Coordinates of C-alpha atoms in Angstrom, one line a residue:
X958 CA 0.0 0.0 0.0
X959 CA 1.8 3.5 -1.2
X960 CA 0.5 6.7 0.7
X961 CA 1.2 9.6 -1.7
X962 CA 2.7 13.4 -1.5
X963 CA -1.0 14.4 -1.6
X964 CA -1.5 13.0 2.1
X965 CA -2.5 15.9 4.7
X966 CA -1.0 16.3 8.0
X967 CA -4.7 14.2 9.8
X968 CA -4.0 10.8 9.8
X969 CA -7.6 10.3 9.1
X970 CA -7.6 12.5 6.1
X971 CA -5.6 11.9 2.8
X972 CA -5.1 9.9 -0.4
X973 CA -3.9 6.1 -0.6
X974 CA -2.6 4.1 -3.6
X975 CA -4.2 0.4 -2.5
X976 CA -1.8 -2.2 -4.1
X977 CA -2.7 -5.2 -1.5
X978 CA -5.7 -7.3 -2.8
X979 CA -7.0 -8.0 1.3
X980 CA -6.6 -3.7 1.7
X981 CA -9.2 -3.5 -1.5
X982 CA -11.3 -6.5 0.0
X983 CA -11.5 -4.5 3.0
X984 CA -13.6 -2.0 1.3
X985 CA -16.0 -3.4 0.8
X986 CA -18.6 -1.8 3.5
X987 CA -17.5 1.9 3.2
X988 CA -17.5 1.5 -1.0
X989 CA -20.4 0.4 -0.4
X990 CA -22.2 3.2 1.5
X991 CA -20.3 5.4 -0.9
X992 CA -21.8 4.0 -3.8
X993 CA -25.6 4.2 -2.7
X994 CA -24.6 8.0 -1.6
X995 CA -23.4 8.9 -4.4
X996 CA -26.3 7.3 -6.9
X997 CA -23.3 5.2 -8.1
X998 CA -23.3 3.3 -11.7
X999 CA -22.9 -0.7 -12.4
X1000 CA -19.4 -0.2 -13.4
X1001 CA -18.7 1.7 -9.7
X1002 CA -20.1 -1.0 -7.8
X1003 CA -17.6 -2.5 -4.9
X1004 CA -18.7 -6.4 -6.2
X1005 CA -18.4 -5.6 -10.0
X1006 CA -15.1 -4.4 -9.3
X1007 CA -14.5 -7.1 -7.1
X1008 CA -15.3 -9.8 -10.0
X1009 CA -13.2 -7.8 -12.4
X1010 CA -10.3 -8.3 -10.2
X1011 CA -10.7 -11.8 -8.9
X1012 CA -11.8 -13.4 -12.7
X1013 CA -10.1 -11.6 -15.1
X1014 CA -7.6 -8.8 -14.1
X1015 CA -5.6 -10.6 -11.4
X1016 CA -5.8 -14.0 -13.7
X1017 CA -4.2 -11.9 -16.8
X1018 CA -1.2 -11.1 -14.2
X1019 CA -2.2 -7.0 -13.6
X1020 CA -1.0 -5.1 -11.0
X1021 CA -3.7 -3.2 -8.8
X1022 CA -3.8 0.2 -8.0
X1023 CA -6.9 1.6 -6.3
X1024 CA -6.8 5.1 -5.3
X1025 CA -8.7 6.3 -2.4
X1026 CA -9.3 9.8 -0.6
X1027 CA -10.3 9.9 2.8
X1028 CA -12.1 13.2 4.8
X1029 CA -12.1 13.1 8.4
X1030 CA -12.0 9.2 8.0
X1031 CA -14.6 9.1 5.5
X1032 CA -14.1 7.3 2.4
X1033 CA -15.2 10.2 -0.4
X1034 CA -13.6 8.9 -3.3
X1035 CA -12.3 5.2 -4.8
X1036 CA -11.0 4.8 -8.1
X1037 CA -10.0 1.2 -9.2
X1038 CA -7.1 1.0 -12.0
X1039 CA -4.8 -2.1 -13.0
X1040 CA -0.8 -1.8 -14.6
X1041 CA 0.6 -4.3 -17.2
X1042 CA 3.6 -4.3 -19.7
X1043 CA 3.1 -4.1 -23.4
X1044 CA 6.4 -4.7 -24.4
X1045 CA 8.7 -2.5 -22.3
X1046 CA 5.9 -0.2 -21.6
X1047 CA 3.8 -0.2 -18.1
X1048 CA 0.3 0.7 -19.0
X1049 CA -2.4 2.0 -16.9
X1050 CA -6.0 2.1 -17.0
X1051 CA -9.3 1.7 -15.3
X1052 CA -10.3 -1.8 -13.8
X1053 CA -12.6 -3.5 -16.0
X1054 CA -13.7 -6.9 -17.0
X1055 CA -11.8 -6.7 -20.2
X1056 CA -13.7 -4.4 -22.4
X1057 CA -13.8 -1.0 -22.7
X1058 CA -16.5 1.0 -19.8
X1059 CA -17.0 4.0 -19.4
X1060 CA -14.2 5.9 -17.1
X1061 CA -15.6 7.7 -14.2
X1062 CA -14.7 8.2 -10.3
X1063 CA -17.0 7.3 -7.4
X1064 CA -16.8 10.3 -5.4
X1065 CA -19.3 12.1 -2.8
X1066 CA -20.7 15.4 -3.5
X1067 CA -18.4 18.3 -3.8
X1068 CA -15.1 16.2 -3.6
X1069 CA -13.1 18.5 -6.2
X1070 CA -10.4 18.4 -4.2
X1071 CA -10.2 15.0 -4.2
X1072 CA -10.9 14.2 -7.5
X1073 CA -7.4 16.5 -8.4
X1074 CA -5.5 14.3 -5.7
X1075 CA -6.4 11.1 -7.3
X1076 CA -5.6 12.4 -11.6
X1077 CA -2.3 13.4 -9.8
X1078 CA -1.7 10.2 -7.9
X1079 CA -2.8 8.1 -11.1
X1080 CA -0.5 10.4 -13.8
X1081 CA 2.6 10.6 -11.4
X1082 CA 2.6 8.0 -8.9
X1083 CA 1.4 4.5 -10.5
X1084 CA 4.7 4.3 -11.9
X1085 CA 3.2 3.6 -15.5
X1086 CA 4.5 5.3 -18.8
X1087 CA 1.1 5.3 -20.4
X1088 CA -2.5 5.8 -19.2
X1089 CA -5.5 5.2 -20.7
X1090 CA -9.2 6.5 -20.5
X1091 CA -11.8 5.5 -22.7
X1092 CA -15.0 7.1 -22.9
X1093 CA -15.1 10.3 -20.6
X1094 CA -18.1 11.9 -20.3
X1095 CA -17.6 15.7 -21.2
X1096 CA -19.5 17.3 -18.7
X1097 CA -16.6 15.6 -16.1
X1098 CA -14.5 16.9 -14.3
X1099 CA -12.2 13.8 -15.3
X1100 CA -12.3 15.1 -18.9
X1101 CA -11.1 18.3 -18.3
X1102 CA -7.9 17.0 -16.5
X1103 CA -7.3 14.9 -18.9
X1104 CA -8.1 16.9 -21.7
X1105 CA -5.4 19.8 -19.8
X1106 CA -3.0 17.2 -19.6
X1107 CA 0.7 17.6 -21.1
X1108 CA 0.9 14.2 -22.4
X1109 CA -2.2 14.0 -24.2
X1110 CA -0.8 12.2 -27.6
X1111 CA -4.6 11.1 -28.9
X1112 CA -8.5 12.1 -28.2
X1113 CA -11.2 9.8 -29.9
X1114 CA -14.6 11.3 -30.4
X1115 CA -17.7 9.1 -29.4
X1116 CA -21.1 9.7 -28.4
X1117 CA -23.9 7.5 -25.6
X1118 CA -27.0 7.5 -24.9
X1119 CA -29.1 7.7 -21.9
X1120 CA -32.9 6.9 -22.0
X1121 CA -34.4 9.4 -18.2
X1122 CA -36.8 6.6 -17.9
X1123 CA -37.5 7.7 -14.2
X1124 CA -39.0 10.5 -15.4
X1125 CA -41.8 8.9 -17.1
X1126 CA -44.9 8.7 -15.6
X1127 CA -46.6 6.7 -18.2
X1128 CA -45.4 3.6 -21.1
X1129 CA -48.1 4.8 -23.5
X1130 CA -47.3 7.9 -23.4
X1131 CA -43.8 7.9 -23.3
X1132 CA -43.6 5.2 -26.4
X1133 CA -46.4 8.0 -28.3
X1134 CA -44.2 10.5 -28.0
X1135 CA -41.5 8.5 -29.7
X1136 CA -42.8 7.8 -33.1
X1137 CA -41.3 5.4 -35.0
X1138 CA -38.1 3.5 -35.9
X1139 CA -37.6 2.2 -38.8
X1140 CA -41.1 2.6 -40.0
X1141 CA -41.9 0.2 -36.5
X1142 CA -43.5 1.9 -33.7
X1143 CA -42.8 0.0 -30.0
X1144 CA -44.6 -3.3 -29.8
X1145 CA -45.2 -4.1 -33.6
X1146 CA -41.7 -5.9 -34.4
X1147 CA -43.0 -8.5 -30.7
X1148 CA -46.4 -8.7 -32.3
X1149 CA -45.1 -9.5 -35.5
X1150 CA -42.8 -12.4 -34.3
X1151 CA -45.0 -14.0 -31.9
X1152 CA -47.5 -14.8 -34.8
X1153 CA -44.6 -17.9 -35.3
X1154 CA -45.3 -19.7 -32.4
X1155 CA -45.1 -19.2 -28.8
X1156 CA -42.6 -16.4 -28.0
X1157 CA -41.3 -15.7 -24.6
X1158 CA -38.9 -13.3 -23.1
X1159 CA -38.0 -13.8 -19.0
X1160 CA -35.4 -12.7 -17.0
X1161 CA -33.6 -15.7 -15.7
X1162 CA -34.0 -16.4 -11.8
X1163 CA -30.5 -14.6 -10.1
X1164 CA -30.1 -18.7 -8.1
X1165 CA -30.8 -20.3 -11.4
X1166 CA -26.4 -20.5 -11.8
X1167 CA -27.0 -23.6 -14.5
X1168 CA -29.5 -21.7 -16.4
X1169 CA -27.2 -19.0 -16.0
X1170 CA -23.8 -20.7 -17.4
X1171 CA -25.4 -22.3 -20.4
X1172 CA -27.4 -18.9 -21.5
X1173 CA -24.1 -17.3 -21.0
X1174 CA -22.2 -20.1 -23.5
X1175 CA -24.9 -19.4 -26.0
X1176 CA -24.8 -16.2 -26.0
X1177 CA -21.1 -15.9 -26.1
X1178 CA -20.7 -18.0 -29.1
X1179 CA -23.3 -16.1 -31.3
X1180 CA -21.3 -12.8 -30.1
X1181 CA -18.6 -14.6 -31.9
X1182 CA -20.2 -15.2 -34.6
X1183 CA -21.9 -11.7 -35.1
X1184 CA -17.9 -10.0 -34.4
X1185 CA -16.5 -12.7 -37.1
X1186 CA -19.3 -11.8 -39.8
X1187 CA -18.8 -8.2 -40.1
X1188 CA -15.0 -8.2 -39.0
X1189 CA -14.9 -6.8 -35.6
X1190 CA -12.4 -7.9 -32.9
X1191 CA -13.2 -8.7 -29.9
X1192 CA -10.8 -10.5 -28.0
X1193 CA -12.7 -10.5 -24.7
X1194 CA -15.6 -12.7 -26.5
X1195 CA -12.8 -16.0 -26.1
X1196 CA -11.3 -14.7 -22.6
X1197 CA -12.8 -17.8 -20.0
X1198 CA -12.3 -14.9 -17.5
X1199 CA -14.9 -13.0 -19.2
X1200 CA -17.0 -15.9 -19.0
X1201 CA -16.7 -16.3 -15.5
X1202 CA -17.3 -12.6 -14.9
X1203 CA -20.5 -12.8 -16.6
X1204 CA -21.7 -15.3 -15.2
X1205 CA -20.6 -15.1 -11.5
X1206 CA -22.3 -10.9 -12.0
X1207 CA -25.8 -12.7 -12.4
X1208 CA -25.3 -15.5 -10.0
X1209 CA -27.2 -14.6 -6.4
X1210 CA -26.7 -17.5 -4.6
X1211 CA -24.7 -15.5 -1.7
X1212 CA -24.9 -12.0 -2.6
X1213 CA -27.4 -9.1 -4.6
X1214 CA -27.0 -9.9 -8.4
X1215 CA -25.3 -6.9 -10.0
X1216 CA -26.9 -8.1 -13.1
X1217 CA -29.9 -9.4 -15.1
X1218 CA -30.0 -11.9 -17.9
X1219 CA -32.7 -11.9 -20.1
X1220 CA -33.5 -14.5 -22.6
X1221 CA -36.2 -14.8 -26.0
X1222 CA -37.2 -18.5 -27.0
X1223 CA -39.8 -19.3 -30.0
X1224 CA -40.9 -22.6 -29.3
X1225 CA -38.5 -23.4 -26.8
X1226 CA -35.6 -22.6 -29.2
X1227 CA -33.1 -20.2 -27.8
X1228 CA -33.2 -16.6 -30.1
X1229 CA -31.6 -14.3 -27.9
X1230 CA -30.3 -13.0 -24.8
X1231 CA -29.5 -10.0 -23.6
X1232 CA -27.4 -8.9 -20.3
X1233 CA -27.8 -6.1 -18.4
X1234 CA -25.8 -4.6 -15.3
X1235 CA -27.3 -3.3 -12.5
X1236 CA -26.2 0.1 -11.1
X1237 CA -28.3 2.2 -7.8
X1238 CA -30.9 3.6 -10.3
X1239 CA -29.6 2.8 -13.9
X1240 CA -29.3 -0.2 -15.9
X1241 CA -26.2 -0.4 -18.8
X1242 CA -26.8 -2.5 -21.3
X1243 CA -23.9 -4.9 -21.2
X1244 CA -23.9 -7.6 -24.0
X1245 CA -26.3 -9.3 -26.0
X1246 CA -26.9 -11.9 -28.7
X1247 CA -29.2 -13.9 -31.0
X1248 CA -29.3 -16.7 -33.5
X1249 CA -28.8 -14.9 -36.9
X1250 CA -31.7 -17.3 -38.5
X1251 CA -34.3 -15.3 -36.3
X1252 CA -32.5 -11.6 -37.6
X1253 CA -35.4 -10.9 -40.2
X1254 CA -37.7 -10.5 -37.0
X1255 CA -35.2 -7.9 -35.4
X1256 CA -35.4 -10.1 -32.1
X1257 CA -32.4 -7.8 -30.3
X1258 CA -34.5 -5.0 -31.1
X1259 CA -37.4 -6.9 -29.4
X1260 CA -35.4 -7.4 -26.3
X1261 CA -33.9 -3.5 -26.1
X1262 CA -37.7 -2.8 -26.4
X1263 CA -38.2 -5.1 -23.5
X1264 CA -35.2 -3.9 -21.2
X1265 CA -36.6 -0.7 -21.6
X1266 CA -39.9 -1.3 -20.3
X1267 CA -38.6 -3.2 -16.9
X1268 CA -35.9 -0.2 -16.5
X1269 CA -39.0 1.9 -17.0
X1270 CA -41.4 -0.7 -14.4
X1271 CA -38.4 -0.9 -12.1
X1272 CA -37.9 3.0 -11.5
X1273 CA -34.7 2.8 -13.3
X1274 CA -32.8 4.6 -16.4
X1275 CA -30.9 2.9 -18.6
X1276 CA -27.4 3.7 -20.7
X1277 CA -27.8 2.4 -24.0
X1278 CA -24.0 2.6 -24.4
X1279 CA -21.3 4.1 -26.7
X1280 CA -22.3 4.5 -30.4
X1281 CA -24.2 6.6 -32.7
X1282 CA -27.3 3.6 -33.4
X1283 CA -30.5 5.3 -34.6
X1284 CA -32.4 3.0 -31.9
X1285 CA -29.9 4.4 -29.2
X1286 CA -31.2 7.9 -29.8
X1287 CA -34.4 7.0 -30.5
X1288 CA -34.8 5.3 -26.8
X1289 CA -33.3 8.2 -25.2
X1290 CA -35.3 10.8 -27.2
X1291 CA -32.2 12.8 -28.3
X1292 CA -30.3 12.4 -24.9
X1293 CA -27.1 12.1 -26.5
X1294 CA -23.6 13.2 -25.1
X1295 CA -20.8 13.5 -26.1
X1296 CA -17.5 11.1 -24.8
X1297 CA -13.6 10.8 -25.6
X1298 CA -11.2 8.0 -25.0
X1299 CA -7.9 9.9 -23.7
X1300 CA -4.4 8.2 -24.5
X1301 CA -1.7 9.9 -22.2
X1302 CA 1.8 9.7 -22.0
X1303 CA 2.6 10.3 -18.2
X1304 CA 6.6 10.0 -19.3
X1305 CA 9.1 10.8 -22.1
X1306 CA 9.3 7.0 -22.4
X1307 CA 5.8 7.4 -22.7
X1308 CA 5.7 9.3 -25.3
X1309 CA 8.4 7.5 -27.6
X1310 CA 5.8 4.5 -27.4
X1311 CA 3.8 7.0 -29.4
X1312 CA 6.4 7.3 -31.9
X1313 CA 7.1 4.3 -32.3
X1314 CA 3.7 3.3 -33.2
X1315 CA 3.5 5.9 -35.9
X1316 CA 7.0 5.1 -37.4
X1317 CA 5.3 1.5 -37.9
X1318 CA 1.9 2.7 -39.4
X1319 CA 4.0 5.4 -41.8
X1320 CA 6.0 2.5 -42.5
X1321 CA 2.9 0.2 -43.4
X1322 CA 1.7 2.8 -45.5
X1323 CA 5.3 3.0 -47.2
X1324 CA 5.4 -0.4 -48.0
X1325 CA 1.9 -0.8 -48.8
X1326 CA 2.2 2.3 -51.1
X1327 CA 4.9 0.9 -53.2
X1328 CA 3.2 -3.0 -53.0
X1329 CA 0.0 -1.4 -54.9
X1330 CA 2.7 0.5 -57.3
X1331 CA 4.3 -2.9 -58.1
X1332 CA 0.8 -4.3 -59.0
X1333 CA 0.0 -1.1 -60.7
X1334 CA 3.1 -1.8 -62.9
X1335 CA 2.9 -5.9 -63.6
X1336 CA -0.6 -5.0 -64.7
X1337 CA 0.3 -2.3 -67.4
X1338 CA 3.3 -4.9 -68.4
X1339 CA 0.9 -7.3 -68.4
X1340 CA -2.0 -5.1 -70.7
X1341 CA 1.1 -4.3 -73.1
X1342 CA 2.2 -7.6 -73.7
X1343 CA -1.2 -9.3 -74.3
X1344 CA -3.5 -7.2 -75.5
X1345 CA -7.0 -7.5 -74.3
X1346 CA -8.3 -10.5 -75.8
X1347 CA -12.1 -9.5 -77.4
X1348 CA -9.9 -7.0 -79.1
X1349 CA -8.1 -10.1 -80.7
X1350 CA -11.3 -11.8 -81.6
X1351 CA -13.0 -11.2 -85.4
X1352 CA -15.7 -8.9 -86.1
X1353 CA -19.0 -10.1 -86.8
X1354 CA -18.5 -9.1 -90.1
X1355 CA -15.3 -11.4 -90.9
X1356 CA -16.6 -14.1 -88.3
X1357 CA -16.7 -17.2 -89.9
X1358 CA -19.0 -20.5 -89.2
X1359 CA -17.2 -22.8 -87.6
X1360 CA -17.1 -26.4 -89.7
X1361 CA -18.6 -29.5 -88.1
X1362 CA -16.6 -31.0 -85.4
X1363 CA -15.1 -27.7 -84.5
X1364 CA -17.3 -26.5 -82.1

């Protein structure tokens, strides 16, 4: 456990860099009370971050470094992040199941001062040569420290959505006001499919774990499918840690659930599933998938539509996620903002990882460049030396029949 330069004189006060897996066990209870104060999100949550650790951080061999800022003893601010080498770089950046969140910091109201101690704990103490952020939400605080920072070598440009469902006194009225997407208004595209049999959608029971770990299987292995069909990686999709995380977030056997699995059968035959992480009053759509020979019926469509409504029967909002999806705007009736991925370089070795990658990609283009003018060059040799053929073949006009036996 490292105590920082940003520790004040009170013992009881301060900023801590937890490196000790038992210290960030340990916790558990105050993260806890922090994170209903503070309205916290799925991703914030003590046993999410837990689970990332234990199945799929600590596993892959990172090194933990939870910041935390105490007031008078209180916990008022925790923010998670793992280290690892790429190459002969150390790399930090938030604590995650393997797949890039959304970067925030669970902090208590009016903790600015603390939310400065912890950006200059994680950019000077960690001991890393390169940090990453993806998806800051603008109107942060965290995105205008990063955005300020020295280092700042790149800044992608992303948008999510949030459907306010909380604020919705009535469905009907709330879908009425939505119109239609693509040329569907809410309801038709689960009224059209359920004319093919029986059609059901349920969310799993949270002590149903076998249930659980074969809906999980399935759905994993259509993800993989989906990513391989229109040529998106997705490394995480084959990580058994990833797996387990999944499954152990909607197991509640011992603890609360901090998720929900739903699933879609026609028939009995599995179509879909769809998971969803629980935060204190807002779902995040997770990870979902489906059987492509049900994909003329739109049945992940279906299912949004049906996450929706529990958020909406459950006093909950929901965050559709990163992207610019027409159905993600069309949920959220416009509530779009605006997010950046930040890639820092905390150190001047830092920064000649930056180079280095864009020698390689100028390189690539070099050799790529002159590859295309080699072809570019064989091909005109080529044209030169045989001529194109039909201009080699006879007119119709001096075309003769071909004698018997020739053809």
């Amino acid at each position: 456990m490292q105590r920082s330069e940003d520790t004040v004189s009170n013992q009881q006060s301060g900023l801590e860099i937890i490196t000790d897996p038992d210290a960030f066990l340990a916790l558990r209870n105050e993260w806890n009370a922090l994170w209903s104060e503070a309205d916290g999100r799925h991703h914030q949550a003590f046993d999410v971050c837990w689970l990332c650790w234990t199945q799929v951080a600590k596993p892959r061999g990172r090194r933990l470094h939870c910041i935390v800022y105490r007031e008078n003893g209180e916990l008022v601010l925790v923010w998670p992040l793992v280290s690892y080498q790429r190459f002969v770089w150390t790399v930090l950046e938030p604590l995650t199941p393997g797949t890039a969140e959304h970067t925030s910091i669970l902090t208590a109201a009016g903790a600015s001062v603390a939310i400065a101690a912890a950006w200059r704990a994680a950019t000077r103490h960690c001991r890393a040569d390169i940090f990453t952020l993806p998806y800051v939400n603008k109107n942060a605080r965290l995105y205008d420290l990063a955005s300020r920072h020295a280092g700042l070598v790149a800044a992608t440009q992303d948008v999510s959505a949030t459907a306010l469902l909380r604020e919705e006194p009535d469905w009907t009225a709330y879908c009425y006001t939505l119109g239609a997407l693509s040329k569907k208004k809410p309801g038709a595209r689960e009224r059209r499919f359920a004319k093919e049999g029986m059609l059901e959608i349920r969310a799993l029971e949270a002590k149903d774990t076998h249930a659980h770990a074969q809906w999980v299987e399935w759905m994993l292995a259509h993800k993989r499918e989906w990513t391989e069909r229109v040529k998106k990686d997705g490394p995480w999709l084959y990580s058994k840690g990833y797996r387990d995380f999944l499954v152990n977030l909607v197991d509640g056997t011992h603890t609360q659930p901090m998720g929900i699995l739903f699933v879609m059968t026609l028939d009995g035959t599995p179509v879909a599933a769809n998971i969803m992480g629980l935060g204190r009053t807002c779902l995040n759509g997770l990870i979902a998938g489906f059987d492509p020979k049900f994909s003329k019926f739109a049945p992940v469509s279906i299912m949004v539509e049906r996450s929706i409504k529990w958020a909406w029967e459950n006093r909950m909002d929901l965050d559709l996620g990163v992207g610019s999806e027409d159905f993600k705007a069309y949920w959220s009736r416009g509530n779009v903002l605006p997010n950046t991925s930040f890639q820092i370089a905390t150190t001047r070795w830092g920064k000649m990882a930056f180079y280095v990658k864009d020698l390689a990609k100028k390189l690539a283009e070099m050799r790529a460049a002159r590859a295309r003018a080699s072809s570019d060059k064989a091909a005109t040799t080529a044209r030169t030396a045989y001529p194109n053929f039909a201009e080699m073949r006879p007119s119709p006009a001096t075309a003769q029949a071909p004698e018997f036996g020739e053809a």
